[in-house]
Short mmCIF file of C-alpha atoms and ligand atoms in Angstrom, two decimals:
data_model
loop_
_atom_site.label_atom_id
_atom_site.label_comp_id
_atom_site.label_asym_id
_atom_site.label_seq_id
_atom_site.Cartn_x
_atom_site.Cartn_y
_atom_site.Cartn_z
CA MET A 1 -0.21 0.14 0.22
CA GLN A 2 1.64 3.13 -0.77
CA THR A 3 0.76 6.02 1.53
CA GLN A 4 3.50 9.18 0.25
CA LEU A 5 2.78 11.62 -2.26
CA PHE A 6 4.08 10.37 -6.14
CA ILE A 7 5.72 13.45 -7.45
CA ASP A 8 8.26 12.57 -10.66
CA GLY A 9 7.51 9.26 -10.56
CA ARG A 10 8.45 8.10 -7.18
CA PHE A 11 6.59 7.88 -3.31
CA VAL A 12 8.12 10.76 -1.75
CA PRO A 13 7.02 11.90 1.77
CA ALA A 14 5.59 15.74 2.27
CA LEU A 15 8.08 18.28 2.80
CA SER A 16 6.77 19.22 5.87
CA GLY A 17 6.56 15.68 7.26
CA GLU A 18 2.70 16.02 8.09
CA THR A 19 0.77 12.84 7.32
CA LEU A 20 -3.13 12.04 8.27
CA ALA A 21 -4.89 9.06 9.29
CA THR A 22 -7.26 7.12 6.90
CA LEU A 23 -9.86 5.32 8.27
CA ASN A 24 -11.03 2.44 7.82
CA PRO A 25 -15.63 3.14 7.79
CA HIS A 26 -16.95 -0.18 9.02
CA ASP A 27 -15.27 0.35 12.75
CA ASN A 28 -13.52 3.34 12.06
CA SER A 29 -9.76 1.78 12.69
CA GLU A 30 -6.50 3.88 10.85
CA ILE A 31 -5.92 2.17 8.04
CA ALA A 32 -3.17 4.35 7.16
CA GLN A 33 -0.73 7.42 8.11
CA VAL A 34 -0.81 9.09 4.48
CA SER A 35 1.33 11.91 3.72
CA MET A 36 -0.56 15.64 3.11
CA ALA A 37 0.73 18.01 0.85
CA GLY A 38 1.41 21.82 1.43
CA ARG A 39 1.98 24.05 -0.71
CA ALA A 40 5.51 23.77 -1.50
CA ASP A 41 4.83 19.93 -2.48
CA ILE A 42 2.10 20.83 -4.80
CA ASP A 43 5.28 23.61 -6.10
CA ARG A 44 7.69 20.70 -6.53
CA ALA A 45 4.66 18.83 -8.37
CA VAL A 46 4.05 21.43 -10.74
CA ASP A 47 7.67 21.36 -11.34
CA ALA A 48 7.98 18.06 -12.14
CA ALA A 49 4.88 18.25 -14.62
CA LYS A 50 6.18 21.53 -15.91
CA ALA A 51 9.55 19.21 -17.41
CA ALA A 52 7.74 16.38 -18.05
CA PHE A 53 5.29 18.25 -20.42
CA PRO A 54 6.99 19.60 -23.66
CA LYS A 55 8.32 15.85 -24.47
CA TRP A 56 4.70 14.09 -23.24
CA SER A 57 3.10 16.54 -25.34
CA ASN A 58 4.95 15.78 -28.62
CA MET A 59 5.53 12.56 -27.97
CA ALA A 60 3.15 10.12 -30.76
CA ALA A 61 0.02 10.01 -29.82
CA ALA A 62 -0.63 6.72 -30.21
CA ASP A 63 2.44 6.00 -28.09
CA ARG A 64 0.37 7.53 -25.28
CA GLY A 65 -2.75 5.52 -25.79
CA ARG A 66 -0.31 2.34 -25.74
CA LEU A 67 0.44 3.47 -22.23
CA LEU A 68 -3.00 3.89 -20.96
CA LEU A 69 -4.23 1.08 -22.61
CA LYS A 70 -0.87 -1.11 -20.98
CA LEU A 71 -2.22 0.30 -18.10
CA ALA A 72 -5.93 -0.24 -18.01
CA ASP A 73 -4.39 -4.06 -18.22
CA ALA A 74 -2.26 -4.16 -15.14
CA ILE A 75 -5.95 -2.30 -13.76
CA GLU A 76 -7.13 -5.57 -14.57
CA ALA A 77 -4.31 -7.81 -13.17
CA ASN A 78 -4.96 -6.49 -10.62
CA ALA A 79 -8.29 -6.12 -10.38
CA ASP A 80 -8.91 -7.65 -6.82
CA GLU A 81 -6.12 -6.15 -4.29
CA LEU A 82 -7.43 -2.62 -6.02
CA ALA A 83 -10.86 -3.65 -5.36
CA ARG A 84 -10.21 -4.57 -1.40
CA LEU A 85 -8.39 -1.75 -0.75
CA GLU A 86 -11.67 0.53 -2.36
CA SER A 87 -13.74 -1.53 -0.19
CA LEU A 88 -11.40 -0.81 2.78
CA ASP A 89 -11.23 2.80 2.39
CA THR A 90 -14.47 3.90 1.24
CA GLY A 91 -17.08 1.00 2.65
CA HIS A 92 -17.92 0.31 -0.81
CA PRO A 93 -19.23 -3.48 -0.83
CA ILE A 94 -16.77 -5.49 -2.22
CA ARG A 95 -19.11 -6.93 -4.52
CA ASP A 96 -19.68 -3.54 -6.19
CA THR A 97 -16.21 -2.64 -5.80
CA ARG A 98 -14.85 -5.99 -7.62
CA ASN A 99 -17.36 -6.40 -10.58
CA LEU A 100 -18.17 -2.28 -10.90
CA ASP A 101 -15.55 -0.26 -9.77
CA VAL A 102 -12.61 -1.78 -10.97
CA PRO A 103 -13.71 -3.00 -14.65
CA ARG A 104 -15.48 0.41 -15.33
CA THR A 105 -11.47 2.06 -13.79
CA ALA A 106 -10.07 -0.42 -16.66
CA ALA A 107 -12.42 0.17 -19.18
CA THR A 108 -12.19 4.02 -18.98
CA PHE A 109 -8.09 4.33 -19.36
CA ARG A 110 -8.77 1.87 -21.94
CA TYR A 111 -11.54 3.80 -24.01
CA PHE A 112 -9.32 6.99 -23.63
CA GLY A 113 -6.44 4.57 -24.69
CA GLY A 114 -8.05 4.23 -28.04
CA MET A 115 -9.02 8.05 -28.49
CA ALA A 116 -5.57 8.93 -28.13
CA ASP A 117 -5.07 8.90 -31.96
CA LYS A 118 -8.41 9.81 -33.22
CA ILE A 119 -8.31 13.51 -31.79
CA GLU A 120 -8.11 14.80 -34.71
CA GLY A 121 -8.80 18.68 -36.22
CA SER A 122 -10.80 19.96 -39.22
CA VAL A 123 -9.86 22.35 -42.50
CA ILE A 124 -12.54 25.05 -42.46
CA PRO A 125 -14.08 26.45 -45.69
CA VAL A 126 -12.77 30.20 -45.52
CA GLU A 127 -12.42 32.24 -48.18
CA ALA A 128 -10.87 30.94 -52.01
CA GLY A 129 -6.87 31.58 -51.79
CA PHE A 130 -6.79 30.54 -47.92
CA LEU A 131 -6.34 27.28 -45.89
CA ASN A 132 -7.74 27.34 -42.55
CA TYR A 133 -7.28 24.77 -40.34
CA MET A 134 -8.22 24.07 -37.49
CA THR A 135 -5.71 21.57 -34.90
CA ARG A 136 -6.76 20.67 -30.78
CA GLU A 137 -3.29 21.17 -28.46
CA PRO A 138 -3.24 20.39 -24.83
CA VAL A 139 -3.87 22.92 -22.78
CA GLY A 140 -0.94 22.18 -20.50
CA ILE A 141 -0.65 21.57 -16.77
CA VAL A 142 -3.83 20.36 -15.69
CA GLY A 143 -4.84 19.99 -12.06
CA GLN A 144 -7.28 17.54 -10.32
CA VAL A 145 -9.31 17.62 -7.61
CA VAL A 146 -11.46 14.37 -6.70
CA PRO A 147 -13.70 13.30 -3.85
CA TRP A 148 -14.02 10.59 -1.84
CA ASN A 149 -17.54 8.36 -3.23
CA PHE A 150 -16.00 7.40 -6.08
CA PRO A 151 -12.12 7.73 -5.70
CA LEU A 152 -10.97 4.96 -8.08
CA MET A 153 -13.44 5.03 -10.71
CA PHE A 154 -13.21 9.27 -10.53
CA THR A 155 -9.35 8.79 -10.69
CA SER A 156 -9.85 7.02 -14.26
CA TRP A 157 -12.91 9.90 -15.26
CA LYS A 158 -10.20 12.68 -14.57
CA MET A 159 -6.82 11.01 -15.68
CA ALA A 160 -7.30 9.07 -18.78
CA PRO A 161 -8.68 12.31 -20.84
CA ALA A 162 -6.44 14.83 -19.72
CA LEU A 163 -2.98 12.03 -20.66
CA ALA A 164 -4.65 10.80 -23.71
CA ALA A 165 -4.85 14.55 -25.02
CA GLY A 166 -0.98 14.79 -23.81
CA ASN A 167 -1.22 17.37 -20.45
CA CYS A 168 0.67 16.54 -17.54
CA VAL A 169 -1.62 16.26 -14.05
CA VAL A 170 -1.21 17.17 -10.53
CA MET A 171 -4.16 15.05 -8.85
CA LYS A 172 -5.55 15.94 -5.61
CA PRO A 173 -7.33 12.85 -3.76
CA ALA A 174 -9.56 13.33 -1.53
CA GLU A 175 -8.40 13.74 2.44
CA LEU A 176 -10.67 10.36 3.44
CA THR A 177 -9.98 8.47 0.71
CA PRO A 178 -6.04 8.87 -1.01
CA LEU A 179 -5.18 5.08 -0.81
CA SER A 180 -6.78 4.00 -4.66
CA SER A 181 -5.37 7.09 -6.17
CA LEU A 182 -1.53 6.68 -5.04
CA ALA A 183 -1.89 2.42 -6.07
CA ILE A 184 -2.81 3.65 -9.09
CA ALA A 185 0.05 5.81 -9.51
CA GLU A 186 2.10 3.02 -8.80
CA LEU A 187 0.63 0.93 -11.34
CA MET A 188 1.32 3.89 -13.96
CA ALA A 189 5.06 4.60 -12.74
CA GLU A 190 5.21 0.15 -13.15
CA VAL A 191 4.33 0.13 -16.90
CA GLY A 192 6.30 3.65 -17.87
CA PHE A 193 4.63 6.40 -17.34
CA PRO A 194 6.92 9.43 -17.72
CA ALA A 195 7.96 10.36 -14.30
CA GLY A 196 6.23 14.13 -13.67
CA VAL A 197 3.57 13.32 -15.93
CA VAL A 198 1.01 12.32 -13.95
CA ASN A 199 1.28 13.40 -9.33
CA VAL A 200 -0.50 12.22 -7.06
CA LEU A 201 -0.66 14.37 -3.73
CA PRO A 202 -2.91 14.03 -1.38
CA GLY A 203 -3.64 16.51 1.19
CA LEU A 204 -6.39 18.85 2.67
CA GLY A 205 -8.85 20.28 0.74
CA HIS A 206 -8.67 24.22 1.70
CA VAL A 207 -4.87 23.81 1.42
CA ALA A 208 -3.32 21.54 -1.27
CA GLY A 209 -6.92 21.76 -3.15
CA GLN A 210 -7.26 25.62 -2.91
CA TYR A 211 -3.36 25.71 -4.35
CA ILE A 212 -4.02 23.99 -7.30
CA ALA A 213 -7.11 26.41 -7.74
CA GLU A 214 -4.95 29.45 -7.43
CA HIS A 215 -1.38 27.82 -9.17
CA PRO A 216 -0.51 30.12 -11.99
CA ASP A 217 1.71 27.77 -13.84
CA ILE A 218 -1.69 25.24 -14.21
CA SER A 219 -3.54 25.76 -17.08
CA LYS A 220 -6.59 24.19 -16.04
CA VAL A 221 -8.86 22.74 -12.82
CA ALA A 222 -10.87 19.95 -13.37
CA PHE A 223 -13.44 19.24 -10.08
CA THR A 224 -15.72 17.11 -8.73
CA GLY A 225 -17.14 17.76 -5.32
CA SER A 226 -19.95 19.70 -3.60
CA THR A 227 -21.48 22.58 -5.21
CA ALA A 228 -20.00 25.25 -2.23
CA VAL A 229 -16.82 24.17 -2.86
CA GLY A 230 -16.62 24.45 -6.84
CA ARG A 231 -17.83 28.35 -5.89
CA LYS A 232 -14.72 28.33 -4.03
CA ILE A 233 -12.62 26.91 -6.70
CA VAL A 234 -13.91 29.75 -9.27
CA GLN A 235 -13.12 32.24 -7.37
CA ALA A 236 -9.11 30.14 -6.86
CA SER A 237 -8.81 30.10 -10.50
CA SER A 238 -9.47 33.47 -11.10
CA GLY A 239 -5.93 34.55 -10.96
CA ASN A 240 -4.47 33.29 -14.23
CA LEU A 241 -7.87 32.80 -15.53
CA LYS A 242 -7.37 28.79 -15.62
CA LYS A 243 -9.53 26.87 -17.86
CA VAL A 244 -12.08 25.45 -14.89
CA GLN A 245 -14.60 22.30 -15.13
CA LEU A 246 -17.01 21.21 -12.54
CA GLU A 247 -18.98 18.22 -11.80
CA LEU A 248 -21.03 19.13 -8.94
CA GLY A 249 -23.90 17.79 -6.50
CA GLY A 250 -27.26 16.52 -7.80
CA LYS A 251 -30.61 15.85 -6.25
CA GLY A 252 -31.50 13.20 -9.07
CA ALA A 253 -35.45 13.57 -10.26
CA ASN A 254 -37.28 9.94 -10.28
CA VAL A 255 -40.54 10.56 -11.99
CA VAL A 256 -42.76 7.50 -12.13
CA PHE A 257 -45.99 7.31 -14.59
CA SER A 258 -48.97 5.57 -14.70
CA ASP A 259 -48.52 3.39 -16.76
CA ALA A 260 -44.94 2.43 -15.97
CA ASN A 261 -43.31 -1.44 -15.24
CA LEU A 262 -43.00 -0.97 -11.41
CA ASP A 263 -41.03 -4.13 -10.91
CA ALA A 264 -38.95 -2.22 -13.40
CA VAL A 265 -39.16 0.78 -11.13
CA VAL A 266 -38.80 -0.47 -7.78
CA GLN A 267 -35.06 -2.01 -8.75
CA GLY A 268 -33.67 0.33 -10.68
CA SER A 269 -34.67 3.06 -8.16
CA ALA A 270 -33.47 0.73 -5.44
CA PHE A 271 -30.04 0.92 -7.23
CA GLY A 272 -30.42 4.89 -8.47
CA ILE A 273 -30.90 5.54 -4.18
CA PHE A 274 -29.35 2.52 -2.35
CA HIS A 275 -25.59 1.82 -4.09
CA ASN A 276 -22.87 3.28 -3.04
CA GLN A 277 -25.10 4.10 0.05
CA GLY A 278 -26.72 6.93 -2.12
CA GLN A 279 -23.17 8.75 -2.05
CA ALA A 280 -23.44 9.38 -5.63
CA CYS A 281 -24.09 12.62 -6.88
CA ILE A 282 -26.30 11.12 -9.35
CA ALA A 283 -28.07 8.91 -7.09
CA ALA A 284 -32.01 9.12 -7.73
CA SER A 285 -32.63 10.53 -4.38
CA ARG A 286 -36.47 12.38 -4.81
CA LEU A 287 -38.80 9.76 -6.02
CA ILE A 288 -42.09 11.67 -7.65
CA VAL A 289 -44.85 8.73 -8.45
CA HIS A 290 -47.98 9.35 -10.10
CA GLU A 291 -51.01 9.12 -7.32
CA SER A 292 -52.86 6.21 -8.90
CA VAL A 293 -49.83 3.70 -8.69
CA ALA A 294 -47.88 5.34 -5.43
CA ASP A 295 -49.04 3.07 -2.41
CA GLU A 296 -48.30 0.13 -5.45
CA LEU A 297 -45.10 1.17 -5.71
CA LEU A 298 -44.35 2.24 -1.95
CA GLU A 299 -45.29 -0.88 -0.50
CA ARG A 300 -42.72 -3.26 -2.90
CA PHE A 301 -39.63 -0.31 -2.91
CA ILE A 302 -40.31 -0.36 1.68
CA ALA A 303 -40.26 -3.96 0.96
CA LEU A 304 -36.77 -4.52 -0.93
CA ALA A 305 -35.57 -1.26 0.92
CA ARG A 306 -35.87 -2.92 4.30
CA SER A 307 -34.39 -6.48 2.72
CA ILE A 308 -31.02 -5.25 1.85
CA LYS A 309 -28.12 -7.11 3.18
CA ILE A 310 -26.00 -4.02 5.76
CA GLY A 311 -23.20 -5.36 6.51
CA ASP A 312 -18.85 -5.19 6.45
CA PRO A 313 -18.19 -4.33 2.80
CA LEU A 314 -15.26 -7.16 2.78
CA ASP A 315 -17.82 -9.63 2.73
CA PRO A 316 -18.21 -10.81 -0.37
CA SER A 317 -22.68 -11.45 0.92
CA THR A 318 -23.45 -7.48 1.63
CA GLU A 319 -25.17 -5.41 -0.26
CA MET A 320 -25.16 -1.90 1.36
CA GLY A 321 -21.76 -0.85 3.48
CA PRO A 322 -21.04 2.01 5.58
CA LEU A 323 -21.10 5.69 4.47
CA THR A 324 -17.38 7.02 4.16
CA SER A 325 -17.21 8.89 7.33
CA GLN A 326 -18.46 9.16 11.00
CA LEU A 327 -18.84 13.29 10.02
CA HIS A 328 -20.40 12.29 7.10
CA ARG A 329 -23.00 9.77 9.14
CA ASP A 330 -23.83 12.10 11.42
CA ARG A 331 -24.43 14.78 8.26
CA VAL A 332 -27.13 11.96 7.01
CA LEU A 333 -28.95 11.64 9.82
CA SER A 334 -29.57 14.96 10.71
CA TYR A 335 -31.47 14.94 7.70
CA VAL A 336 -33.83 12.87 9.55
CA ASP A 337 -34.85 15.46 11.96
CA ILE A 338 -35.06 18.03 9.25
CA ALA A 339 -37.47 15.93 7.75
CA ARG A 340 -39.86 15.34 10.52
CA GLU A 341 -39.38 18.95 11.52
CA GLN A 342 -40.70 20.10 8.85
CA GLY A 343 -43.79 16.97 8.74
CA GLY A 344 -41.92 15.05 6.85
CA ARG A 345 -43.20 11.10 7.87
CA VAL A 346 -40.26 8.92 8.01
CA LEU A 347 -41.37 5.15 5.94
CA SER A 348 -38.45 2.69 6.76
CA GLY A 349 -35.12 3.11 8.12
CA GLY A 350 -34.08 6.86 9.91
CA LYS A 351 -32.11 5.87 11.61
CA ALA A 352 -27.97 3.09 12.22
CA PRO A 353 -28.83 -0.72 12.14
CA ASP A 354 -29.72 -2.31 15.04
CA LEU A 355 -26.47 -4.52 15.20
CA ALA A 356 -23.83 -5.03 17.58
CA ALA A 357 -20.86 -5.84 15.05
CA LEU A 358 -22.37 -3.04 12.91
CA ALA A 359 -22.07 -0.39 15.89
CA LYS A 360 -18.16 1.47 16.01
CA GLY A 361 -18.47 1.92 12.22
CA CYS A 362 -20.72 4.95 9.80
CA TYR A 363 -24.10 3.06 8.88
CA VAL A 364 -27.10 4.21 8.46
CA GLU A 365 -30.49 1.91 7.39
CA PRO A 366 -32.35 2.79 3.94
CA THR A 367 -34.21 5.57 4.55
CA ILE A 368 -37.29 6.40 3.07
CA VAL A 369 -38.97 9.85 3.55
CA ALA A 370 -42.24 10.90 2.41
CA ALA A 371 -41.66 14.92 1.89
CA LYS A 372 -43.34 18.28 0.46
CA PRO A 373 -41.02 18.97 -2.67
CA THR A 374 -40.30 22.42 -1.25
CA ASP A 375 -39.50 20.21 2.41
CA ARG A 376 -35.33 20.92 2.64
CA VAL A 377 -34.52 17.52 2.29
CA ALA A 378 -36.21 17.57 -0.81
CA GLN A 379 -34.06 19.78 -1.87
CA GLU A 380 -30.98 19.68 -0.72
CA GLU A 381 -27.97 17.18 -1.43
CA VAL A 382 -28.36 14.09 1.39
CA PHE A 383 -25.80 12.51 -0.29
CA GLY A 384 -26.78 9.09 2.03
CA PRO A 385 -29.19 6.35 1.76
CA PHE A 386 -31.92 8.75 1.88
CA VAL A 387 -34.80 8.85 -0.82
CA THR A 388 -37.98 11.11 -0.18
CA VAL A 389 -41.08 9.94 -2.00
CA SER A 390 -44.32 12.56 -2.91
CA THR A 391 -47.07 12.42 -5.20
CA PHE A 392 -47.94 14.16 -8.59
CA SER A 393 -51.24 13.93 -10.51
CA SER A 394 -50.47 15.04 -14.32
CA ASP A 395 -47.28 15.42 -16.52
CA GLU A 396 -47.30 19.24 -15.77
CA GLU A 397 -46.99 18.36 -12.50
CA ALA A 398 -44.45 15.49 -12.47
CA LEU A 399 -42.27 18.08 -14.62
CA ALA A 400 -42.58 21.17 -12.23
CA ILE A 401 -41.59 19.20 -9.12
CA ALA A 402 -38.67 17.29 -10.88
CA ASN A 403 -36.96 20.51 -12.37
CA GLY A 404 -38.06 21.99 -9.11
CA THR A 405 -34.69 22.28 -7.23
CA GLU A 406 -31.47 24.57 -7.97
CA TYR A 407 -29.20 21.28 -9.23
CA GLY A 408 -29.07 19.54 -12.77
CA LEU A 409 -27.43 16.63 -13.03
CA GLY A 410 -28.84 13.28 -13.43
CA ALA A 411 -32.97 12.27 -14.27
CA GLY A 412 -34.59 9.48 -13.99
CA LEU A 413 -38.08 8.41 -15.66
CA TRP A 414 -40.61 5.74 -16.12
CA THR A 415 -43.42 5.21 -18.64
CA GLN A 416 -44.62 3.23 -21.30
CA ASN A 417 -45.64 5.51 -23.65
CA LEU A 418 -42.63 6.97 -26.03
CA GLN A 419 -44.08 10.45 -26.80
CA ARG A 420 -44.48 11.10 -23.20
CA ALA A 421 -40.77 9.21 -22.88
CA HIS A 422 -39.08 11.48 -25.23
CA LEU A 423 -40.88 14.88 -24.53
CA VAL A 424 -40.35 14.42 -20.70
CA ALA A 425 -36.81 13.78 -21.59
CA ARG A 426 -36.54 17.12 -23.35
CA GLN A 427 -38.02 18.88 -20.72
CA LEU A 428 -36.73 17.86 -17.87
CA ARG A 429 -33.41 20.56 -17.08
CA SER A 430 -30.64 17.82 -16.13
CA GLY A 431 -27.07 17.01 -18.11
CA MET A 432 -28.62 13.15 -18.64
CA VAL A 433 -31.64 11.63 -18.11
CA TRP A 434 -32.67 7.41 -18.07
CA ILE A 435 -35.68 6.60 -19.44
CA ASN A 436 -36.71 3.32 -17.80
CA CYS A 437 -33.30 2.49 -16.91
CA TYR A 438 -31.33 4.51 -13.59
CA LYS A 439 -27.70 5.56 -13.34
CA ARG A 440 -26.07 3.93 -17.10
CA VAL A 441 -23.15 5.52 -17.40
CA SER A 442 -19.96 4.57 -20.18
CA PRO A 443 -17.09 6.05 -20.85
CA ALA A 444 -18.22 7.06 -24.64
CA SER A 445 -20.88 9.01 -22.91
CA PRO A 446 -21.60 12.67 -21.73
CA PHE A 447 -21.52 13.00 -17.83
CA GLY A 448 -21.89 16.36 -16.09
CA GLY A 449 -24.75 18.63 -15.52
CA VAL A 450 -26.83 21.60 -15.44
CA GLY A 451 -27.22 24.77 -13.01
CA ALA A 452 -25.75 24.29 -9.48
CA SER A 453 -24.90 21.18 -10.91
CA GLY A 454 -22.11 22.30 -12.79
CA TYR A 455 -20.78 22.95 -15.98
CA GLY A 456 -18.64 21.16 -18.47
CA ARG A 457 -18.39 17.58 -19.46
CA GLU A 458 -16.99 14.33 -18.42
CA MET A 459 -16.64 10.65 -20.95
CA GLY A 460 -16.66 10.66 -24.30
CA PHE A 461 -15.71 13.19 -26.64
CA GLU A 462 -17.04 15.60 -25.52
CA VAL A 463 -14.23 16.10 -23.17
CA MET A 464 -11.73 16.16 -25.53
CA ARG A 465 -12.67 19.42 -26.10
CA GLU A 466 -12.35 20.16 -22.19
CA TYR A 467 -8.88 19.14 -22.15
CA THR A 468 -7.53 20.42 -25.32
CA GLN A 469 -7.43 23.91 -26.90
CA PRO A 470 -8.82 24.88 -30.22
CA LYS A 471 -6.01 26.35 -32.77
CA SER A 472 -7.00 28.18 -36.04
CA VAL A 473 -3.88 28.12 -38.33
CA TRP A 474 -4.72 30.86 -41.76
CA VAL A 475 -2.90 30.07 -44.42
CA ASN A 476 -2.39 31.83 -47.81
CA VAL A 477 -1.87 29.32 -50.73
CA ASP A 478 -2.18 31.60 -53.74
CA ALA A 479 0.36 33.69 -54.72
CA ASN A 480 -1.51 36.21 -56.68
CA ILE A 481 -3.56 37.42 -52.97
CA PRO A 482 -2.10 40.31 -51.09
CA PRO A 483 -1.25 38.80 -47.21
CA TYR A 484 -3.33 42.10 -46.31
CA TYR A 485 -6.85 43.36 -46.91
CA PRO A 486 -6.76 45.69 -49.87
CA ARG A 487 -7.83 49.37 -48.66
P1 NAD B 501 -16.39 17.72 -1.22
O1 NAD B 501 -16.63 19.66 -2.43
O2 NAD B 501 -16.55 18.57 0.27
O3 NAD B 501 -14.82 17.64 -1.29
C1 NAD B 501 -14.21 17.22 -2.94
C2 NAD B 501 -12.62 18.30 -3.31
O4 NAD B 501 -12.49 19.23 -3.12
C3 NAD B 501 -11.81 16.88 -2.03
O5 NAD B 501 -10.44 16.54 -2.53
C4 NAD B 501 -11.86 18.45 -1.12
O6 NAD B 501 -10.66 17.99 -0.30
C5 NAD B 501 -11.52 19.30 -2.03
N1 NAD B 501 -11.46 20.74 -1.35
C6 NAD B 501 -12.49 20.89 -0.45
N2 NAD B 501 -12.15 22.03 -0.19
C7 NAD B 501 -11.69 22.80 -0.65
C8 NAD B 501 -10.93 23.71 -1.41
N3 NAD B 501 -11.24 24.95 -0.50
N4 NAD B 501 -10.56 24.44 -2.76
C9 NAD B 501 -10.05 23.03 -3.85
N5 NAD B 501 -10.22 21.93 -3.32
C10 NAD B 501 -11.70 22.04 -1.54
O7 NAD B 501 -16.79 17.11 -1.68
P2 NAD B 501 -17.41 15.70 -1.17
O8 NAD B 501 -17.51 15.88 0.79
O9 NAD B 501 -15.53 14.93 -1.06
O10 NAD B 501 -18.03 14.88 -1.98
C11 NAD B 501 -19.18 15.07 -2.02
C12 NAD B 501 -19.48 16.21 -3.58
O11 NAD B 501 -19.21 15.37 -4.64
C13 NAD B 501 -21.33 16.09 -3.49
O12 NAD B 501 -21.83 17.29 -3.36
C14 NAD B 501 -21.62 15.06 -4.64
O13 NAD B 501 -22.62 15.24 -5.53
C15 NAD B 501 -20.43 15.63 -5.57
N6 NAD B 501 -20.17 14.54 -6.86
C16 NAD B 501 -20.57 15.47 -8.06
C17 NAD B 501 -20.61 14.50 -8.91
C18 NAD B 501 -20.08 15.04 -10.25
O14 NAD B 501 -19.93 14.61 -11.47
N7 NAD B 501 -21.22 15.61 -10.71
C19 NAD B 501 -19.61 13.19 -9.02
C20 NAD B 501 -19.63 12.55 -7.64
C21 NAD B 501 -19.47 13.21 -5.92
#
């Protein structure tokens, strides 16, 4: 297990010697002390990235791609260890980390490995006598700040496109969950990424994260995290006007029409909100149901929620693990009181599980709360296994509720009516919409939000626009044309 800063191809302690404990949320025991980067360490990493940039950005794109493909293979070869490390540090059940997080991480590096030599420019039809072409150049040194909810996967989402495009990276994982990003750095060194191309520095948000956002030699900052910190990143980045990409919070609407297939809704909605203990920006945290099917749906949804097996994330039969920290667990449980204060009714859960074996951990039962769409619990991101339920009587009302928060990241709808499905999808104010499914993601499909959920997109070709900048080149190809505009 690597616990030091990865700078210029080597694992080194922080210059200050400072460390921070990373804990196992199953029982709050210490897993390791991890080096904590300060501003001087970020400077070292930026210097290493600057030194590596000319060679890396000028390397044949196919060779950069080949390294990403080798990394994807190495991730698969080390899948069991990576899954275990991720489960230990985050609390995700091992069946999810092994079957979803690790394969998705490898798939993302592989997809962008294939993308590296397909980042084409274009020839633009301008007036006769001139050739105008546009190339896509890397942005330069890219700062990346990621949260704790899917640290392994987000390391790939952030690094893979940046590297494919020829950028060098300085990444800060979340202070709660630094281990899997450091493990990826170790694999990168093993498969032959040149020193300095990638630097991974665990550190505190308001110290190392803030400095990455401020740094005059960092040309772009890509941030995934809360909307509140996203605003700070924008302010901190203004010094050198760096490019900013923000993947922020969400309050996913999950709209069930009266003609929906309820079997599918129950399964899809449970996955939507309870997978990863609800710690997902795209979690289906608001169930919005047509009044004619609400009773039947709720009965089945509550029964499924109560049947979810909560336990030690390393137990392969566990379906739901602990939240990632004690502080966060307390915050999620505080929303149960907030719900009650505004007249909400707890239909299921709302407390820690009653199991002695889980008493030391950060566990919360799957929680279902009937609430008004304007209540705080239906407006604010709880980021836990906590779903609000409200009903509607017309499509217009459903849309008004669905679009009635400041967020706009992911939304789902369930109906068998094709026209309604596409009409509602068009009217949802949301970066992503799932019809008769929920929370599907792919390295090929654009991911991101609108409004308080941020701007810019991850994944697909869209993200290559984020990690490249266009250059327009004019060539005078006709000797008879004067090299200036005629007077
Ligand atoms: P957070 O905003 O508290 O922290 C995210 C990262 O930012 C961490 O690495 C943290 O150290 C760093 N940070 C904190 N303060 C900073 C500052 N002043 N300057 C720079 N960096 C700073 O978020 P979190 O609690 O770790 O994660 C949960 C949040 O992330 C939720 O709001 C969730 O919706 C969001 N999220 C969004 C997406 C998406 O793609 N839209 C995906 C996952 C999570």
